[in-house]
């Protein structure tokens, strides 16, 4: 598959726009899922995943053929989602604590969609709960946890995707695991 | 660092596959006596299992089509740019040729003054250059924007640009007189643009490739 993608990229570089559709076809689910896990909602995820592919296409000439295309594509997607998270207005956060209350956030107001950890959650409910807990992590831990355990990249690959030293990846994955352990221990 | 936090650090190393033999024994030794740490490791492992069990989400239908429809249209300019990038030698040659051509045109158009490559022993009357009788010009002679009358001898090639060689002279008013001059080399008269161009190219290349 790698070789097929490599050939497609060469064609795209030569100006063959149609060859890019095979590239999108192949990576669409991975990139969409990555954006969805990073952003926590389907609407933004679709926007950002599309934007990631468009940017990859526009900047295809700056992609070095000697490297892995997936690494490059994930980097574009990760940077886009982190930018998006930064630009969100803080008052849009559902989990922001409501003033004058203690420990009450907007989730407690959305009784039907909020799943409390003490609930007996199974199947789809459990999936939603895990998803919610991932999206609660700070973005810099979130991206690493998603890349490691959902997309199953090695630590070395993650260091290349995020362009940070391997040591930093390890520190962050330790903290991310600890944070999630505390959140998921009651499940 | 107390024993617990040390063992937790070791657990993470273990989960990343970075544990060496002594560290492994150390962690194992601690876990045997410490139920808290056993629970901690169990929870970490369970967290990872939960994460890995997360369902794989698929992109919405028509995702590829949407992306393809939103791609910027390949612009003509981009195609040129790409072409220029992939053919640097042709581009360099073209640029060089344009400059050379430009240089020639300005040469041709701007100089309307009489130019003679050698002045010694030559008579210049208006736009006519005369090689007087008995004079021997050694080497090549170039006359630009003027006519040439040869009564003496030129020991080399003659090039006349934008002018002509006058065979006979009536300058002294004594009627026609055969030109008695002699050229011991080639005579070239360049009058038209194309000839001029050809002459320039020839002299350029003979300049570049001459061995002496």
Short mmCIF file of N, CA and C in Angstrom, two decimals, chain B residues 10-128:
data_model
loop_
_atom_site.label_atom_id
_atom_site.label_comp_id
_atom_site.label_asym_id
_atom_site.label_seq_id
_atom_site.Cartn_x
_atom_site.Cartn_y
_atom_site.Cartn_z
N UNK B 10 8.47 3.40 37.04
CA UNK B 10 8.89 2.15 36.40
C UNK B 10 7.74 1.50 35.62
N UNK B 11 6.52 1.63 36.17
CA UNK B 11 5.36 1.06 35.47
C UNK B 11 5.21 1.67 34.09
N UNK B 12 5.39 2.98 34.02
CA UNK B 12 5.24 3.65 32.72
C UNK B 12 6.34 3.23 31.76
N UNK B 13 7.54 3.06 32.31
CA UNK B 13 8.62 2.56 31.45
C UNK B 13 8.28 1.17 30.94
N UNK B 14 7.69 0.39 31.84
CA UNK B 14 7.28 -0.97 31.47
C UNK B 14 6.24 -0.92 30.34
N UNK B 15 5.29 -0.01 30.48
CA UNK B 15 4.23 0.09 29.47
C UNK B 15 4.77 0.56 28.12
N UNK B 16 5.88 1.31 28.15
CA UNK B 16 6.48 1.76 26.89
C UNK B 16 7.53 0.76 26.38
N UNK B 17 7.73 -0.32 27.14
CA UNK B 17 8.71 -1.33 26.72
C UNK B 17 10.14 -0.88 26.90
N UNK B 18 10.37 0.01 27.86
CA UNK B 18 11.71 0.56 28.06
C UNK B 18 12.43 0.00 29.29
N UNK B 19 11.87 -1.02 29.91
CA UNK B 19 12.41 -1.51 31.19
C UNK B 19 13.63 -2.41 30.96
N UNK B 20 14.72 -2.17 31.70
CA UNK B 20 15.84 -3.11 31.62
C UNK B 20 15.73 -4.16 32.74
N UNK B 21 16.65 -5.11 32.74
CA UNK B 21 16.55 -6.26 33.67
C UNK B 21 16.47 -5.85 35.14
N UNK B 22 17.41 -4.98 35.56
CA UNK B 22 17.42 -4.61 36.99
C UNK B 22 16.16 -3.85 37.38
N UNK B 23 15.70 -2.97 36.46
CA UNK B 23 14.48 -2.20 36.75
C UNK B 23 13.27 -3.14 36.85
N UNK B 24 13.27 -4.15 35.99
CA UNK B 24 12.17 -5.10 36.00
C UNK B 24 12.09 -5.83 37.33
N UNK B 25 13.28 -6.27 37.81
CA UNK B 25 13.32 -6.97 39.10
C UNK B 25 12.88 -6.05 40.24
N UNK B 26 13.32 -4.83 40.15
CA UNK B 26 12.98 -3.84 41.18
C UNK B 26 11.46 -3.64 41.25
N UNK B 27 10.86 -3.46 40.07
CA UNK B 27 9.41 -3.24 40.00
C UNK B 27 8.66 -4.47 40.52
N UNK B 28 9.14 -5.64 40.08
CA UNK B 28 8.48 -6.87 40.52
C UNK B 28 8.56 -7.03 42.04
N UNK B 29 9.75 -6.75 42.56
CA UNK B 29 9.95 -6.84 44.01
C UNK B 29 8.99 -5.94 44.77
N UNK B 30 8.82 -4.71 44.25
CA UNK B 30 7.94 -3.76 44.93
C UNK B 30 6.48 -4.20 44.82
N UNK B 31 6.10 -4.66 43.63
CA UNK B 31 4.70 -5.03 43.41
C UNK B 31 4.27 -6.20 44.32
N UNK B 32 5.22 -7.10 44.59
CA UNK B 32 4.87 -8.24 45.42
C UNK B 32 4.42 -7.82 46.82
N UNK B 33 5.03 -6.75 47.33
CA UNK B 33 4.67 -6.35 48.71
C UNK B 33 3.62 -5.23 48.74
N UNK B 34 3.32 -4.62 47.59
CA UNK B 34 2.51 -3.39 47.66
C UNK B 34 1.22 -3.53 46.88
N UNK B 35 0.14 -3.63 47.60
CA UNK B 35 -1.15 -3.82 46.93
C UNK B 35 -1.60 -2.57 46.20
N UNK B 36 -1.27 -1.40 46.74
CA UNK B 36 -1.65 -0.14 46.09
C UNK B 36 -1.08 -0.07 44.69
N UNK B 37 0.22 -0.45 44.63
CA UNK B 37 0.88 -0.37 43.33
C UNK B 37 0.35 -1.43 42.37
N UNK B 38 0.00 -2.57 42.90
CA UNK B 38 -0.63 -3.60 42.04
C UNK B 38 -1.90 -3.05 41.41
N UNK B 39 -2.71 -2.41 42.27
CA UNK B 39 -3.97 -1.84 41.78
C UNK B 39 -3.70 -0.75 40.75
N UNK B 40 -2.68 0.03 41.03
CA UNK B 40 -2.33 1.13 40.12
C UNK B 40 -1.99 0.59 38.73
N UNK B 41 -1.16 -0.43 38.72
CA UNK B 41 -0.76 -1.01 37.43
C UNK B 41 -1.96 -1.64 36.72
N UNK B 42 -2.80 -2.28 37.51
CA UNK B 42 -4.00 -2.90 36.94
C UNK B 42 -4.87 -1.81 36.27
N UNK B 43 -5.03 -0.72 36.97
CA UNK B 43 -5.86 0.38 36.43
C UNK B 43 -5.25 0.96 35.15
N UNK B 44 -3.93 1.09 35.16
CA UNK B 44 -3.28 1.62 33.95
C UNK B 44 -3.50 0.70 32.76
N UNK B 45 -3.31 -0.61 33.05
CA UNK B 45 -3.49 -1.57 31.96
C UNK B 45 -4.92 -1.58 31.46
N UNK B 46 -5.84 -1.45 32.38
CA UNK B 46 -7.25 -1.45 32.02
C UNK B 46 -7.59 -0.19 31.20
N UNK B 47 -7.00 0.93 31.59
CA UNK B 47 -7.20 2.18 30.84
C UNK B 47 -6.79 1.99 29.38
N UNK B 48 -5.61 1.36 29.23
CA UNK B 48 -5.11 1.15 27.87
C UNK B 48 -6.03 0.22 27.09
N UNK B 49 -6.49 -0.85 27.77
CA UNK B 49 -7.42 -1.76 27.09
C UNK B 49 -8.68 -1.03 26.66
N UNK B 50 -9.18 -0.17 27.55
CA UNK B 50 -10.39 0.58 27.21
C UNK B 50 -10.15 1.48 26.00
N UNK B 51 -9.00 2.15 26.00
CA UNK B 51 -8.68 3.03 24.88
C UNK B 51 -8.61 2.24 23.58
N UNK B 52 -7.96 1.07 23.67
CA UNK B 52 -7.78 0.28 22.45
C UNK B 52 -9.09 -0.32 21.97
N UNK B 53 -10.05 -0.44 22.91
CA UNK B 53 -11.33 -1.00 22.51
C UNK B 53 -12.24 0.07 21.90
N UNK B 54 -11.77 1.31 21.92
CA UNK B 54 -12.61 2.38 21.38
C UNK B 54 -12.94 2.06 19.93
N UNK B 55 -14.19 2.25 19.59
CA UNK B 55 -14.62 1.89 18.23
C UNK B 55 -13.91 2.77 17.21
N UNK B 56 -13.76 2.21 16.03
CA UNK B 56 -13.14 2.99 14.97
C UNK B 56 -14.23 3.74 14.22
N UNK B 57 -14.00 5.03 14.14
CA UNK B 57 -15.03 5.89 13.57
C UNK B 57 -14.74 6.08 12.08
N UNK B 58 -15.80 6.06 11.30
CA UNK B 58 -15.62 6.23 9.85
C UNK B 58 -16.01 7.65 9.45
N UNK B 59 -15.35 8.11 8.42
CA UNK B 59 -15.67 9.44 7.88
C UNK B 59 -17.07 9.39 7.28
N UNK B 60 -17.77 10.52 7.27
CA UNK B 60 -19.10 10.53 6.68
C UNK B 60 -19.07 10.16 5.19
N UNK B 61 -20.19 9.71 4.70
CA UNK B 61 -20.26 9.36 3.27
C UNK B 61 -19.94 10.59 2.43
N UNK B 62 -19.44 10.36 1.26
CA UNK B 62 -19.10 11.44 0.31
C UNK B 62 -17.95 12.32 0.78
N UNK B 63 -17.25 11.87 1.80
CA UNK B 63 -16.15 12.72 2.31
C UNK B 63 -15.14 13.02 1.21
N UNK B 64 -14.73 11.97 0.48
CA UNK B 64 -13.73 12.16 -0.58
C UNK B 64 -14.22 13.16 -1.64
N UNK B 65 -15.49 12.99 -2.04
CA UNK B 65 -16.03 13.90 -3.06
C UNK B 65 -16.01 15.34 -2.59
N UNK B 66 -16.37 15.51 -1.31
CA UNK B 66 -16.38 16.89 -0.77
C UNK B 66 -14.99 17.49 -0.82
N UNK B 67 -14.01 16.70 -0.41
CA UNK B 67 -12.62 17.21 -0.44
C UNK B 67 -12.24 17.56 -1.88
N UNK B 68 -12.52 16.63 -2.79
CA UNK B 68 -12.10 16.87 -4.18
C UNK B 68 -12.78 18.10 -4.77
N UNK B 69 -14.05 18.33 -4.38
CA UNK B 69 -14.74 19.51 -4.90
C UNK B 69 -14.21 20.81 -4.32
N UNK B 70 -13.61 20.70 -3.15
CA UNK B 70 -13.10 21.93 -2.52
C UNK B 70 -11.64 22.21 -2.82
N UNK B 71 -11.01 21.33 -3.59
CA UNK B 71 -9.60 21.58 -3.93
C UNK B 71 -9.52 22.79 -4.84
N UNK B 72 -8.49 23.60 -4.66
CA UNK B 72 -8.33 24.73 -5.58
C UNK B 72 -8.08 24.17 -6.98
N UNK B 73 -8.66 24.83 -7.97
CA UNK B 73 -8.42 24.40 -9.35
C UNK B 73 -6.95 24.62 -9.68
N UNK B 74 -6.43 23.66 -10.38
CA UNK B 74 -5.03 23.78 -10.82
C UNK B 74 -4.93 25.00 -11.72
N UNK B 75 -4.18 25.99 -11.28
CA UNK B 75 -4.09 27.22 -12.07
C UNK B 75 -3.03 27.09 -13.14
N UNK B 76 -3.25 27.81 -14.22
CA UNK B 76 -2.27 27.80 -15.32
C UNK B 76 -0.90 28.21 -14.78
N UNK B 77 -0.93 29.23 -13.93
CA UNK B 77 0.31 29.75 -13.37
C UNK B 77 1.09 28.64 -12.66
N UNK B 78 0.32 27.81 -11.92
CA UNK B 78 0.95 26.71 -11.18
C UNK B 78 1.62 25.73 -12.14
N UNK B 79 0.93 25.49 -13.27
CA UNK B 79 1.48 24.56 -14.24
C UNK B 79 2.81 25.11 -14.77
N UNK B 80 2.82 26.41 -15.08
CA UNK B 80 4.06 27.03 -15.55
C UNK B 80 5.14 26.91 -14.49
N UNK B 81 4.73 27.23 -13.27
CA UNK B 81 5.71 27.21 -12.17
C UNK B 81 6.34 25.83 -12.03
N UNK B 82 5.45 24.82 -12.07
CA UNK B 82 5.91 23.46 -11.95
C UNK B 82 6.89 23.13 -13.08
N UNK B 83 6.52 23.60 -14.31
CA UNK B 83 7.34 23.30 -15.47
C UNK B 83 8.71 23.98 -15.33
N UNK B 84 8.67 25.23 -14.89
CA UNK B 84 9.91 25.98 -14.72
C UNK B 84 10.81 25.28 -13.71
N UNK B 85 10.18 24.80 -12.63
CA UNK B 85 10.96 24.13 -11.59
C UNK B 85 11.61 22.86 -12.11
N UNK B 86 10.90 22.16 -12.99
CA UNK B 86 11.44 20.87 -13.41
C UNK B 86 12.36 20.98 -14.62
N UNK B 87 12.44 22.14 -15.24
CA UNK B 87 13.35 22.29 -16.39
C UNK B 87 14.27 23.50 -16.22
N UNK B 88 15.10 23.47 -15.22
CA UNK B 88 15.92 24.67 -14.93
C UNK B 88 16.88 25.02 -16.07
N UNK B 89 17.38 23.99 -16.78
CA UNK B 89 18.38 24.28 -17.80
C UNK B 89 17.77 25.02 -18.98
N UNK B 90 16.60 24.56 -19.42
CA UNK B 90 15.93 25.21 -20.55
C UNK B 90 15.61 26.67 -20.19
N UNK B 91 15.16 26.87 -18.95
CA UNK B 91 14.81 28.22 -18.51
C UNK B 91 16.05 29.11 -18.53
N UNK B 92 17.16 28.57 -18.04
CA UNK B 92 18.40 29.35 -18.01
C UNK B 92 18.82 29.71 -19.43
N UNK B 93 18.71 28.73 -20.34
CA UNK B 93 19.10 28.98 -21.73
C UNK B 93 18.21 30.05 -22.35
N UNK B 94 16.90 29.97 -22.06
CA UNK B 94 15.96 30.93 -22.63
C UNK B 94 16.27 32.34 -22.13
N UNK B 95 16.51 32.45 -20.83
CA UNK B 95 16.81 33.76 -20.25
C UNK B 95 18.08 34.33 -20.88
N UNK B 96 19.07 33.48 -21.02
CA UNK B 96 20.33 33.90 -21.63
C UNK B 96 20.11 34.40 -23.05
N UNK B 97 19.29 33.64 -23.81
CA UNK B 97 19.04 33.98 -25.20
C UNK B 97 18.33 35.32 -25.31
N UNK B 98 17.36 35.54 -24.42
CA UNK B 98 16.61 36.80 -24.44
C UNK B 98 17.55 37.98 -24.20
N UNK B 99 18.44 37.81 -23.22
CA UNK B 99 19.38 38.90 -22.93
C UNK B 99 20.29 39.16 -24.12
N UNK B 100 20.75 38.08 -24.75
CA UNK B 100 21.66 38.23 -25.88
C UNK B 100 20.96 38.97 -27.01
N UNK B 101 19.73 38.53 -27.28
CA UNK B 101 18.95 39.14 -28.35
C UNK B 101 18.71 40.62 -28.06
N UNK B 102 18.35 40.88 -26.81
CA UNK B 102 18.10 42.26 -26.39
C UNK B 102 19.34 43.10 -26.59
N UNK B 103 20.46 42.55 -26.22
CA UNK B 103 21.73 43.26 -26.37
C UNK B 103 22.00 43.61 -27.82
N UNK B 104 21.70 42.66 -28.69
CA UNK B 104 21.95 42.90 -30.11
C UNK B 104 21.07 44.00 -30.66
N UNK B 105 19.80 43.96 -30.26
CA UNK B 105 18.88 44.97 -30.77
C UNK B 105 19.32 46.36 -30.36
N UNK B 106 19.71 46.49 -29.10
CA UNK B 106 20.13 47.82 -28.66
C UNK B 106 21.40 48.22 -29.40
N UNK B 107 22.29 47.27 -29.61
CA UNK B 107 23.49 47.54 -30.38
C UNK B 107 23.14 48.07 -31.75
N UNK B 108 22.20 47.40 -32.37
CA UNK B 108 21.82 47.71 -33.74
C UNK B 108 21.13 49.07 -33.81
N UNK B 109 20.23 49.29 -32.87
CA UNK B 109 19.40 50.48 -32.97
C UNK B 109 20.07 51.75 -32.48
N UNK B 110 20.88 51.62 -31.44
CA UNK B 110 21.36 52.85 -30.82
C UNK B 110 22.58 53.45 -31.51
N UNK B 111 23.45 52.58 -32.03
CA UNK B 111 24.67 53.13 -32.63
C UNK B 111 24.43 53.55 -34.06
N UNK B 112 24.28 54.83 -34.27
CA UNK B 112 24.23 55.27 -35.66
C UNK B 112 25.48 56.09 -35.96
N UNK B 113 26.37 56.12 -35.00
CA UNK B 113 27.62 56.85 -35.20
C UNK B 113 28.61 56.00 -35.95
N UNK B 114 29.47 56.67 -36.65
CA UNK B 114 30.50 55.95 -37.38
C UNK B 114 31.51 55.35 -36.41
N UNK B 115 31.76 54.09 -36.62
CA UNK B 115 32.75 53.42 -35.77
C UNK B 115 33.77 52.74 -36.67
N UNK B 116 35.03 52.99 -36.36
CA UNK B 116 36.09 52.33 -37.12
C UNK B 116 36.99 51.65 -36.11
N UNK B 117 37.34 50.41 -36.41
CA UNK B 117 38.13 49.68 -35.42
C UNK B 117 39.56 50.19 -35.32
N UNK B 118 40.05 50.80 -36.40
CA UNK B 118 41.42 51.34 -36.35
C UNK B 118 41.41 52.74 -36.92
N UNK B 119 42.19 53.60 -36.33
CA UNK B 119 42.20 54.98 -36.81
C UNK B 119 43.49 55.35 -37.55
N UNK B 120 44.56 54.62 -37.25
CA UNK B 120 45.87 55.03 -37.78
C UNK B 120 45.89 55.05 -39.31
N UNK B 121 46.40 56.08 -39.82
CA UNK B 121 46.63 56.23 -41.26
C UNK B 121 45.37 56.23 -42.11
N UNK B 122 44.21 56.29 -41.47
CA UNK B 122 42.98 56.29 -42.25
C UNK B 122 42.43 57.70 -42.33
N UNK B 123 41.76 57.99 -43.43
CA UNK B 123 41.14 59.29 -43.59
C UNK B 123 39.65 59.13 -43.40
N UNK B 124 39.07 59.97 -42.60
CA UNK B 124 37.64 59.88 -42.40
C UNK B 124 36.99 61.14 -42.92
N UNK B 125 36.13 60.98 -43.90
CA UNK B 125 35.41 62.13 -44.46
C UNK B 125 33.93 61.89 -44.27
N UNK B 126 33.34 62.61 -43.38
CA UNK B 126 31.92 62.42 -43.11
C UNK B 126 31.69 60.99 -42.63
N UNK B 127 30.90 60.25 -43.41
CA UNK B 127 30.67 58.87 -43.02
C UNK B 127 31.42 57.90 -43.93
N UNK B 128 32.45 58.42 -44.53
CA UNK B 128 33.23 57.56 -45.41
C UNK B 128 34.65 57.41 -44.86
#
